[in-house]
XYZ file of C-alpha atoms in Angstrom:
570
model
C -163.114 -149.623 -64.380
C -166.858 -149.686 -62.902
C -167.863 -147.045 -65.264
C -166.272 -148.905 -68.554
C -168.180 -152.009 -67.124
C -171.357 -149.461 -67.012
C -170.786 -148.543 -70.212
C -170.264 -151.904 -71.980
C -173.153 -153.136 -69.983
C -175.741 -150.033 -71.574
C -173.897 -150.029 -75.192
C -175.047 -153.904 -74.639
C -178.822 -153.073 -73.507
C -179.165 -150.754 -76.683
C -178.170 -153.356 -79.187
C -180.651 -155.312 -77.520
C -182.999 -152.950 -77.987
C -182.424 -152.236 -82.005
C -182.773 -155.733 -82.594
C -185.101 -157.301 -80.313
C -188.065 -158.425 -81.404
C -191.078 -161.000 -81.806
C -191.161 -163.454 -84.858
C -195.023 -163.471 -85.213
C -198.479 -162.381 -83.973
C -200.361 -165.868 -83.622
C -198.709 -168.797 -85.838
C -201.340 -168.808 -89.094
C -202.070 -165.552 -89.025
C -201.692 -163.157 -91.837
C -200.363 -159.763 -91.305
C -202.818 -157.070 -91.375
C -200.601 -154.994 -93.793
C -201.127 -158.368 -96.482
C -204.937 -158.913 -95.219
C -206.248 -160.230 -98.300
C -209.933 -159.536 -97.823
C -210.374 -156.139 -98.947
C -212.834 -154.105 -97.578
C -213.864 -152.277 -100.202
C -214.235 -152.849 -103.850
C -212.383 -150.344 -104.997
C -209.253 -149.403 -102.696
C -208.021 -146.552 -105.163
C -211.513 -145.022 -104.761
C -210.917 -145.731 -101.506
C -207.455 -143.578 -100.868
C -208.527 -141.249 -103.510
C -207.049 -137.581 -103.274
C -208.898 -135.767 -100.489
C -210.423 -138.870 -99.186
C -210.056 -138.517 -95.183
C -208.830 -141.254 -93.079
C -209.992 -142.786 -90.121
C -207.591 -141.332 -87.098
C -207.413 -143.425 -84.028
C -205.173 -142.405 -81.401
C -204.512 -144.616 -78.357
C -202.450 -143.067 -75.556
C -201.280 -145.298 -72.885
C -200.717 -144.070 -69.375
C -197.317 -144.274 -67.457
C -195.553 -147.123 -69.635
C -192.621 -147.266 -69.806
C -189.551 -146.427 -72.496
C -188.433 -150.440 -72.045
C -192.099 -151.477 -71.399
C -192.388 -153.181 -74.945
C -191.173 -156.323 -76.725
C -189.690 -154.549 -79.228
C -187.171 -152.679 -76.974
C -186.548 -155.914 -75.087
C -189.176 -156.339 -72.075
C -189.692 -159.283 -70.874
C -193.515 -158.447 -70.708
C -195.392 -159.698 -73.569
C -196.935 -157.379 -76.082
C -197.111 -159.087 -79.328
C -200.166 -157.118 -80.637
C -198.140 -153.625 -80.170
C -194.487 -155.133 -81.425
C -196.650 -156.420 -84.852
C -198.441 -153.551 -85.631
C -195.069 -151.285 -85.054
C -192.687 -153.430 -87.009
C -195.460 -153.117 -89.937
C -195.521 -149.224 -89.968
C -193.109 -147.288 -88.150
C -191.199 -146.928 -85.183
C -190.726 -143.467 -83.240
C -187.122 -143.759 -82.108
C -186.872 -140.086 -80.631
C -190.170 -138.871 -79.725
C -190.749 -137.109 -76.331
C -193.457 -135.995 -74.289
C -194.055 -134.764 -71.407
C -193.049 -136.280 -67.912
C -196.642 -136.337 -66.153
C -200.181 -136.738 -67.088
C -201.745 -133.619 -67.907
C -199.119 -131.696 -69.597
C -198.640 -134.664 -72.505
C -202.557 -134.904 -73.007
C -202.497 -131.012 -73.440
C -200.084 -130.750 -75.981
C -201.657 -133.024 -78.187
C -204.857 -131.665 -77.770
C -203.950 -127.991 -78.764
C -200.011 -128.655 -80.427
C -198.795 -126.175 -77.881
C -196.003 -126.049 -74.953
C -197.385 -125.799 -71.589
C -195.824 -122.199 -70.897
C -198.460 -121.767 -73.525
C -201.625 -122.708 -72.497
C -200.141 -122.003 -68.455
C -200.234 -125.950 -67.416
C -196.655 -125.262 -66.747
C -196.629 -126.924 -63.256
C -197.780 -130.540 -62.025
C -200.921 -132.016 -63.312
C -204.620 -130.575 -62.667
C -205.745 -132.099 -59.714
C -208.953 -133.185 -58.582
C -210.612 -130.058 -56.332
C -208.775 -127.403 -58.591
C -210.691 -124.463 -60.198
C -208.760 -125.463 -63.289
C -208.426 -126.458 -66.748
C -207.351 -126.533 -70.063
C -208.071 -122.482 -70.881
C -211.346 -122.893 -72.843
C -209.937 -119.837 -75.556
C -207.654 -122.783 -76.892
C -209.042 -124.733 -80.007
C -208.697 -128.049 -79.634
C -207.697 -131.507 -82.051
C -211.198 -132.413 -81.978
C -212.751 -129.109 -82.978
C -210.753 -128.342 -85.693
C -211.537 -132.025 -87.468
C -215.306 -131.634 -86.613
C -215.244 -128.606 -88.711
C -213.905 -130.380 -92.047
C -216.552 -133.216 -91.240
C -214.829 -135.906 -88.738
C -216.933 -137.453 -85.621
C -215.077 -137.468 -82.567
C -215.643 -139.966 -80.047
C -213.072 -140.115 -76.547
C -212.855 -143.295 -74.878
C -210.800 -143.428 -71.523
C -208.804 -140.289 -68.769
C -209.153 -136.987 -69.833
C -207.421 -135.257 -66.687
C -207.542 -131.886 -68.098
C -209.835 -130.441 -65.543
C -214.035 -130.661 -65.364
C -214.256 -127.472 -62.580
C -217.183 -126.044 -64.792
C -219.303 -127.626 -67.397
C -217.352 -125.829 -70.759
C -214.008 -127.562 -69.297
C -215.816 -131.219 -70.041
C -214.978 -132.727 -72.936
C -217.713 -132.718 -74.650
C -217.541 -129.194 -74.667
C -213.950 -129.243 -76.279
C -214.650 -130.633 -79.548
C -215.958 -134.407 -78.756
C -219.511 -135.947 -79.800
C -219.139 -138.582 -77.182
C -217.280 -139.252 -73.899
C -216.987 -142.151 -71.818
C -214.586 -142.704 -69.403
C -212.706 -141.384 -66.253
C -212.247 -136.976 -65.549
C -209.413 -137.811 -62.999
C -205.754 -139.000 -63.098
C -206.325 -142.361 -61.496
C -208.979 -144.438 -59.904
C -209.928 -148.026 -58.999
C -209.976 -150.368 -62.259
C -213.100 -152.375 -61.230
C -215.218 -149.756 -58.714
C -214.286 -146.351 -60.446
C -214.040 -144.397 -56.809
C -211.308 -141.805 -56.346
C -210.418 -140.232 -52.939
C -208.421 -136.676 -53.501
C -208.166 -136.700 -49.368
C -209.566 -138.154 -46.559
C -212.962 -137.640 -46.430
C -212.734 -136.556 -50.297
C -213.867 -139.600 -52.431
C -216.398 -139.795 -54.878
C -217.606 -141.791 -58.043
C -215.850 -140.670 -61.390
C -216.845 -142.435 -64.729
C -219.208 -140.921 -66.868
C -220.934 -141.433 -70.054
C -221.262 -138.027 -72.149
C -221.895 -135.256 -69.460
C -223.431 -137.481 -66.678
C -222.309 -140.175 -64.201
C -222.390 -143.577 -65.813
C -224.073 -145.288 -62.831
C -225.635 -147.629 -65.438
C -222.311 -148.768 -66.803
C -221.543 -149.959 -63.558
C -220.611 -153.219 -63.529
C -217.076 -153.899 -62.427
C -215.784 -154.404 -65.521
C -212.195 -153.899 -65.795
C -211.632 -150.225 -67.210
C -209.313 -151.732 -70.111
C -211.948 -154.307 -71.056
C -214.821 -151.829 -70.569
C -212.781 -149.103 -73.171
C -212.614 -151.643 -75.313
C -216.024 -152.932 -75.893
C -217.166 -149.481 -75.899
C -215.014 -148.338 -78.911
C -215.933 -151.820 -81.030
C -219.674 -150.084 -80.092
C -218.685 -146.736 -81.887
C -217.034 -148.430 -84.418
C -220.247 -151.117 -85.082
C -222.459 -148.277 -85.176
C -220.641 -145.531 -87.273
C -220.639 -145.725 -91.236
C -216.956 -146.191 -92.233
C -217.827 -143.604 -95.304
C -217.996 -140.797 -92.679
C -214.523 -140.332 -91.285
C -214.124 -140.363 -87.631
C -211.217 -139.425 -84.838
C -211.282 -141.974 -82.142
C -209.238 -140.571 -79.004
C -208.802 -143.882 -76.503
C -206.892 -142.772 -73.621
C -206.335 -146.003 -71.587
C -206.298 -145.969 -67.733
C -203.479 -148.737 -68.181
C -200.909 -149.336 -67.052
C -201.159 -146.157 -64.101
C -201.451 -147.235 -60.662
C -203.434 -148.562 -58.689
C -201.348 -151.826 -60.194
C -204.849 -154.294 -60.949
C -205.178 -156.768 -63.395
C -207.378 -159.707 -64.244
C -206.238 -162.989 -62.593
C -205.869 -164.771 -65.767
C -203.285 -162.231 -66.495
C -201.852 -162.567 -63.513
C -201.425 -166.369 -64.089
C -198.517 -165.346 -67.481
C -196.401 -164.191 -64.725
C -195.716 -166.145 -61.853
C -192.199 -165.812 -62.595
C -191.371 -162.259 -62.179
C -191.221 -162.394 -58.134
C -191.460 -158.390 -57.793
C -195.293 -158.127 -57.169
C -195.503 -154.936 -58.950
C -193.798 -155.327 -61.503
C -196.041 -158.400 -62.140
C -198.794 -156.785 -61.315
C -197.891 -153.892 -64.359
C -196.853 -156.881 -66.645
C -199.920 -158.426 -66.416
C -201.897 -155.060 -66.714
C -199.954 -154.271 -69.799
C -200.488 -158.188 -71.687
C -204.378 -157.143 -71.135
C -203.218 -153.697 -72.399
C -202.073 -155.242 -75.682
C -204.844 -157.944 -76.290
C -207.340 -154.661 -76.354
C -205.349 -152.735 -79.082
C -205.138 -156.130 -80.821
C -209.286 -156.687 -80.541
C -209.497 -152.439 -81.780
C -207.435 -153.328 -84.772
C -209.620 -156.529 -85.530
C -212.511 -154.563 -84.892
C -211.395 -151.523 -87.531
C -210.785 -154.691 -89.846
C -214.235 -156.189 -89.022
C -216.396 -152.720 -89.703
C -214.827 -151.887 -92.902
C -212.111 -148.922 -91.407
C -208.390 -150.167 -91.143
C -207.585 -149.562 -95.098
C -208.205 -146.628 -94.743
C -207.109 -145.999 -91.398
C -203.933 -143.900 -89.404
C -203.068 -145.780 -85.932
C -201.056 -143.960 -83.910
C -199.696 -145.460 -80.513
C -197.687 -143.193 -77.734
C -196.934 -143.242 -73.939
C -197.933 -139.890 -72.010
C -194.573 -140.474 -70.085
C -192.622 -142.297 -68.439
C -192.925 -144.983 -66.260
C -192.191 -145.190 -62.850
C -189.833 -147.743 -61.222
C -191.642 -147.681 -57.989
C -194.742 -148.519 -59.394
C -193.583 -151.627 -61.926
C -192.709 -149.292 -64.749
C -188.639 -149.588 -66.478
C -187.150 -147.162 -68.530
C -183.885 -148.957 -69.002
C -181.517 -148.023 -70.284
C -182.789 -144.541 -70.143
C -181.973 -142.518 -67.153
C -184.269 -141.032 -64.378
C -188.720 -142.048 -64.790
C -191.682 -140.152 -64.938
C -192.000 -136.653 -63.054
C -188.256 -136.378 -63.924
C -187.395 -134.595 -67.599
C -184.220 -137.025 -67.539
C -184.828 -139.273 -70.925
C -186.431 -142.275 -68.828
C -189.318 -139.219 -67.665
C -189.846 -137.886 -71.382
C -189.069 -140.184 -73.965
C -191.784 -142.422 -75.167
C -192.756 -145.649 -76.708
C -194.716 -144.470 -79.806
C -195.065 -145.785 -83.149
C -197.702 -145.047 -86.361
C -199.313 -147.441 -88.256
C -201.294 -147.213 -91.216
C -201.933 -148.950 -94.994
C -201.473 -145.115 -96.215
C -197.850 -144.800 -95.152
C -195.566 -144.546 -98.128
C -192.366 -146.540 -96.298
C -193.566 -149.392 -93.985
C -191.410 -151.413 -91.751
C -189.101 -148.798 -91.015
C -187.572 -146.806 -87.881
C -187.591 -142.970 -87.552
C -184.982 -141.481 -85.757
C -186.033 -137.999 -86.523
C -186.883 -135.875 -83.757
C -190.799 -135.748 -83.039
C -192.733 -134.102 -80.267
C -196.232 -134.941 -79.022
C -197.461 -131.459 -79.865
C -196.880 -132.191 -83.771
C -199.617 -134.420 -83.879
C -201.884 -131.890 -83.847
C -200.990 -130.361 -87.159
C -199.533 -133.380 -88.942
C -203.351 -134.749 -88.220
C -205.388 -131.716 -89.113
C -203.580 -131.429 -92.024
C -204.051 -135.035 -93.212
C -208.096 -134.782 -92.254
C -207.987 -131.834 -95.373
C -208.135 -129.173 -92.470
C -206.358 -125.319 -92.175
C -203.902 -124.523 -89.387
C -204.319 -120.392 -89.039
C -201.030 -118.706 -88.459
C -202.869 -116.830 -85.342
C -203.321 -120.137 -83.649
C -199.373 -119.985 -82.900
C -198.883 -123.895 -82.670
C -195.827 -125.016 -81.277
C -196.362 -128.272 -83.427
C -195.001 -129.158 -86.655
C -196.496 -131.157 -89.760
C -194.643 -134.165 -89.277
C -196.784 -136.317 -91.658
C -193.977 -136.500 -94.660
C -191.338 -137.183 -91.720
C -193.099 -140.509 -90.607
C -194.469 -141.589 -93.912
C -191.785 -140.700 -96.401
C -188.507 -140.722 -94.426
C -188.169 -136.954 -94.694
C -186.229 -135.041 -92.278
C -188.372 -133.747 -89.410
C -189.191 -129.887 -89.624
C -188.222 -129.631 -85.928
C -184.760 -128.376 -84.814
C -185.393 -128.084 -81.054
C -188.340 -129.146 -78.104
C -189.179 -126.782 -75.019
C -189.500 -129.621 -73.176
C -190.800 -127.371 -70.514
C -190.238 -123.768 -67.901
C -191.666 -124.365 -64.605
C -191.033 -121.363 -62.126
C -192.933 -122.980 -59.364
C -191.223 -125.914 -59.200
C -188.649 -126.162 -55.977
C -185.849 -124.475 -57.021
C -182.186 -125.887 -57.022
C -180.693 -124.846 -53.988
C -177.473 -123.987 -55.587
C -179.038 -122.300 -58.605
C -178.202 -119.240 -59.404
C -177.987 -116.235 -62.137
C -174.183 -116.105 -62.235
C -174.054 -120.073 -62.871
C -176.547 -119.829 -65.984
C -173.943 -116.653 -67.089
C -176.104 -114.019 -65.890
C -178.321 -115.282 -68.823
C -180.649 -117.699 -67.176
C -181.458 -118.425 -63.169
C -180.714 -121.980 -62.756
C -182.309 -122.420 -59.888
C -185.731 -122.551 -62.102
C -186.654 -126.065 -63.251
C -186.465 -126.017 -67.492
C -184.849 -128.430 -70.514
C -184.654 -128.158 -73.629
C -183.042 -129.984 -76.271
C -181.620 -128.037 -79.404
C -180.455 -130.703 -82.644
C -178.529 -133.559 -80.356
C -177.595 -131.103 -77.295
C -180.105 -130.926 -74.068
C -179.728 -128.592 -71.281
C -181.157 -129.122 -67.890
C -181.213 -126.486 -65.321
C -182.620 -126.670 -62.029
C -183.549 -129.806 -60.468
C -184.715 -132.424 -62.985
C -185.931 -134.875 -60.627
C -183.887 -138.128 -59.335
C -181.377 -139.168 -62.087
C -180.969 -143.386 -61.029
C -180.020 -145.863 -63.981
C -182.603 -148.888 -63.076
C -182.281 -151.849 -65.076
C -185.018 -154.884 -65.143
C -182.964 -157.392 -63.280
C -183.185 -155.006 -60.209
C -186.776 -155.554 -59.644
C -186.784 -158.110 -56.940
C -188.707 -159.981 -54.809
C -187.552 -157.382 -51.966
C -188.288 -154.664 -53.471
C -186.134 -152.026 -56.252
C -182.811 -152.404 -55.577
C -181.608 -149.387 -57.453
C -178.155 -150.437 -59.954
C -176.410 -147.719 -59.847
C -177.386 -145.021 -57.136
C -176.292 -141.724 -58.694
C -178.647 -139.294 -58.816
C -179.067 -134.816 -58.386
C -176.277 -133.787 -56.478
C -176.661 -130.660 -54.523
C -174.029 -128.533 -56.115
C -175.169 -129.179 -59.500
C -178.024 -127.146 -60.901
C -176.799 -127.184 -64.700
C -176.535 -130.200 -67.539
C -175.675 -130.457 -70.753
C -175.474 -133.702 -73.091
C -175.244 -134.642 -76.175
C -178.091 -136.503 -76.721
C -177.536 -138.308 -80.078
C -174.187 -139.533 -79.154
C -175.292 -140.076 -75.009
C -178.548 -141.008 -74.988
C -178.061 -142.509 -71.436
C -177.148 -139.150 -70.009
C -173.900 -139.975 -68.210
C -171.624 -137.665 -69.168
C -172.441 -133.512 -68.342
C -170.682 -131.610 -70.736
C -171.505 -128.317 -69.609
C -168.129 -127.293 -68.393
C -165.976 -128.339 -71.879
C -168.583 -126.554 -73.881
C -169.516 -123.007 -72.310
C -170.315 -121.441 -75.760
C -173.279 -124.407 -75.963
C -174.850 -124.007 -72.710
C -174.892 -119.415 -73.279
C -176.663 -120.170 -76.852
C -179.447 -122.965 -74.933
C -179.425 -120.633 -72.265
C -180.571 -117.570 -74.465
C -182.970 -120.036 -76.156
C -184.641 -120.952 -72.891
C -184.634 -117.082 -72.006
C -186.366 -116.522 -75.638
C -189.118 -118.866 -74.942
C -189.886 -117.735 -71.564
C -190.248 -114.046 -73.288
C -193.887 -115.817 -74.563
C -194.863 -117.762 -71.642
C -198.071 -117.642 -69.754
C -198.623 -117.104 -66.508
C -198.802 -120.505 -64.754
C -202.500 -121.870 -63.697
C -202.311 -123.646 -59.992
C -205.632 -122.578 -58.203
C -205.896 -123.745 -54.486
C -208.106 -126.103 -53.902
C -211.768 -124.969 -53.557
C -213.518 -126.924 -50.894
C -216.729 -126.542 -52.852
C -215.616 -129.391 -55.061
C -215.966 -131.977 -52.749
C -218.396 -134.538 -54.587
C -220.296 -135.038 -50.966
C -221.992 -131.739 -52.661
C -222.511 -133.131 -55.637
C -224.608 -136.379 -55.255
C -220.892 -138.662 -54.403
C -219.860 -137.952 -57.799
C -216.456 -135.442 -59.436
C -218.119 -133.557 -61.739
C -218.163 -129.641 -62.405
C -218.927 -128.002 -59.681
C -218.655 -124.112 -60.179
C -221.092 -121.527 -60.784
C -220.914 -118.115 -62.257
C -222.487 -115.659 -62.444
C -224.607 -113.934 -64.497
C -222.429 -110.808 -65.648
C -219.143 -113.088 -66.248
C -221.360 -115.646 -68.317
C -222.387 -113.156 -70.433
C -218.992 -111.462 -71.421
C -217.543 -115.370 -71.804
C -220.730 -115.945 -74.268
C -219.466 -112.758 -76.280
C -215.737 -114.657 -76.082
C -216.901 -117.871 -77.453
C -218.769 -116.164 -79.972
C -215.448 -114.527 -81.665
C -213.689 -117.672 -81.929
C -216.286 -119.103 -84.297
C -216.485 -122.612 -83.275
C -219.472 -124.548 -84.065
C -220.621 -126.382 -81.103
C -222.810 -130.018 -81.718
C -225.945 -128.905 -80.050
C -225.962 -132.390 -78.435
C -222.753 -132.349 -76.135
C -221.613 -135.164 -74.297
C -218.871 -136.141 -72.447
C -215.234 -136.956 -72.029
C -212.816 -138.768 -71.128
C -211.054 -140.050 -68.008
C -208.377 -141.288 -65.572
C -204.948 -139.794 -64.804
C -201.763 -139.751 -63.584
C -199.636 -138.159 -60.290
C -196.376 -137.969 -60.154
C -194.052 -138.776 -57.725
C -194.163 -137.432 -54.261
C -191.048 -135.368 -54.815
C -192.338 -133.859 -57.990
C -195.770 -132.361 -56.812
């Protein structure tokens, strides 16, 4: 009987979901899709054949799947839910269930076990990065004639000067190298006694830009700068990877004020972060309006996970939150909008991964994807646009051999096929196969953030003899019922898939932590810190000369913040 209640109660939440949604932006105020004043005088010339649009990306950090009006939050975001039900709604699009591993996979359209990010995030005093022989988004648009400008959290490592992402393919940087950091102050401490200063403009500190702004509201103004001061006839790829909504939970007051009545204080505390959140995307979009860019212009809006409970984040009615590869960890709010879409106002249920916007977007800028760069990524454009069905059959959602294995995995329970102690999922059509431990599995629904505290719903999570899932997605989107037992013959052929992809893995990149990074040696500021030597800079100078990638002789800097995950998924 409780589970039938369970269901009724989830089959409920998802209705609620498909059909939720606000009536208007701000009464009087005309869609941008209809915007009458045109900013050019001749559109056609305008979206002419090979003309290149304007690609701005905004990746938010840790919201989560139920986090938005349109899926029926109770958190205001009227600026995302207009802009989404304009262009197009990504109804099964994953990424990755922590920081790092989602911003490198759309920056290179590979799987982790690719580039050997594999396991956790890159944390502050690691020797590590994303490996400088992969070309990056931003590189390959600069060669067919884009700017690139990064606004926000890189977190893909700074260790050495060639990791910084100026060095990867942007003109400009300004924002945060770490995975989190005060809002207002910009200090991060990795460890006691292991704090330092971390926003910079281009490839130094930005002591200047100091001025305890909010990081949202400082983002902001400085991509309405780019956008004032770039001529809309050159086409440019804005990257604006907000801090928001990751803890620390801070938000303006005034925010703060919208939400007296949700008594949990984090979960007011997020709500408020994400209104402010919203109001900046809806300023961007005015501003693309303002400097003669949104006709011509591709919007594209994503999560980099999940969000996490404990921290005011719901992924309701999804199950498990971010660090977990349940759905609630991996599936994201995303949606693309854009006057160049063929079908507007539509949902797309077609399966899309964060790594195919890598060659869906080179390919629209006019660019060449070589078959030697082995992307994992598909072209996804005619999917999203046109209604097509999506080129991908399956996602790798990831391999991670370091991960705390299952303590009841074994060889003989994957079928002597696959050890099932290792931590891995992957989803094949509508079946998904978890192995290993996937992280905590609870079910938390909004009403069970209280002034006490989360009172978890429904308390069923890993069990210790269980180190093997399967589920039919499509039909069980909610994960409750493991199938692996009725169908054998499906978990041996995702099994042999998972074995197939580890065949071309990586090894996996987790340096100790090297002591020398400590910004007490480097003027109270995270920055790159190591120092070759002569011999090795030489042979990596003969390296970067093979790939053939034109540098802009003027590099700057990159971008910022981050995300940990939860304690039990370090």
């Amino acid at each position: 009987m409780k589970m039938l209640v369970l269901g009724a109660l989830a089959a409920f939440s998802m209705v609620s979901i498909m059909t939720y949604g606000y009536l208007c932006w701000d009464k009087g105020e005309p869609s941008l899709e209809n915007h009458q004043s045109l900013l050019y005088e001749d559109l056609d010339e305008l979206r002419g054949v090979g003309h290149q649009p304007h690609i701005i990306f905004i990746l938010a950090d840790d919201q989560g799947y139920r986090d938005i009006g349109y899926h029926g939050s109770e958190i205001r975001t009227p600026t995302l839910d207009k802009l989404a039900s304009e262009g197009v709604k990504l109804e099964n699009y994953y990424v990755q269930p922590i920081c790092s591993p989602s911003r490198s996979q759309f920056i290179t359209g590979k799987y982790q076990i690719h580039t050997g990010l594999q396991h956790s995030i890159i944390r502050p005093s690691q020797p590590n990065c994303l490996p400088l022989d992969n070309l990056t988004l931003p590189q390959k648009l600069k060669h067919v004639g884009y700017a690139t400008h990064m606004v926000g959290k890189w977190h893909l490592g700074f260790y050495r000067k060639e990791c910084m992402p100026t060095h990867r393919g942007f003109d400009s940087f300004f924002g945060s190298l770490l995975g989190s950091g005060d809002y207002y102050n910009h200090y991060k401490c990795d460890s006691p006694g292991t704090c330092g200063y971390d926003l910079y403009e281009n490839d130094n500190a930005a002591w200047d830009h100091d001025h305890g702004i909010y990081s949202t509201e400082m983002y902001t103004q400085r991509v309405q700068k780019l956008l004032a001061n770039h001529n809309p006839k050159t086409p440019i790829f804005l990257y604006i990877a907000y801090q928001a909504v990751h803890s620390p939970l801070q938000a303006p007051g005034s925010y703060l004020e919208n939400y007296k009545s949700i008594t949990n204080v984090n979960r007011r505390r997020y709500a408020a972060m994400l209104s402010c959140l919203d109001d900046a995307v809806y300023n961007i979009t005015t501003a693309l309006q303002k400097y003669n860019f949104y006709e011509n212009s591709v919007i594209i809006y994503s999560s980099d996970n999940g969000g996490q409970p404990m921290a005011g984040g719901n992924n309701w009615p999804l199950r498990g939150s971010k660090g977990t590869y349940w759905e609630g960890g991996i599936r994201s709010v995303g949606f693309i909008h854009s006057p160049l879409l063929k079908n507007k106002g539509v949902v797309c249920k077609e399966l899309i991964h964060i790594t195919d916007w890598f060659p869906t977007l080179v390919t629209l800028a006019g660019g060449e994807l070589d078959e030697d760069m082995k992307l994992d990524g598909y072209d996804i454009w005619e999917t999203v646009s046109e209604g097509k069905r999506s080129p991908r059959m399956d996602i790798l959602h990831n391999i991670d051999p370091m991960y705390t294995k299952a303590r009841n995995g074994s060889w003989a329970a994957g079928f002597g096929i696959w050890n099932t102690a290792i931590q891995s999922a992957i989803r094949v059509n509508h079946w998904k196969l978890l192995t290993g431990n996937p992280g905590y599995g609870d079910w938390v629904p909004p009403q069970s953030f209280s002034n006490i505290g989360l009172n978890r719903w429904h308390s069923e999570r890993v069990s210790n003899g269980k180190s093997l899932w399967l589920f039919n997605i499509t039909a069980d989107p909610y994960e409750r019922v493991d199938l692996s037992e009725r169908y054998p013959d499906v978990v041996k052929q995702l099994l042999r898939r998972l074995a197939q992809y580890n065949k071309s893995a990586v090894p996996v990149r987790y340096p100790p932590k090297d002591p020398r990074s400590n910004p007490k040696l480097n003027g109270g500021v995270w920055g790159p810190w190591y120092k070759e030597s002569n011999k090795k800079k030489k042979t990596n100078q003969k390296k970067s000369k093979k790939n053939k990638i034109k540098k802009n002789p003027s590099h700057r800097k990159q971008q910022f913040s981050g995300c940990h995950p939860p304690p039990n998924n370090s």
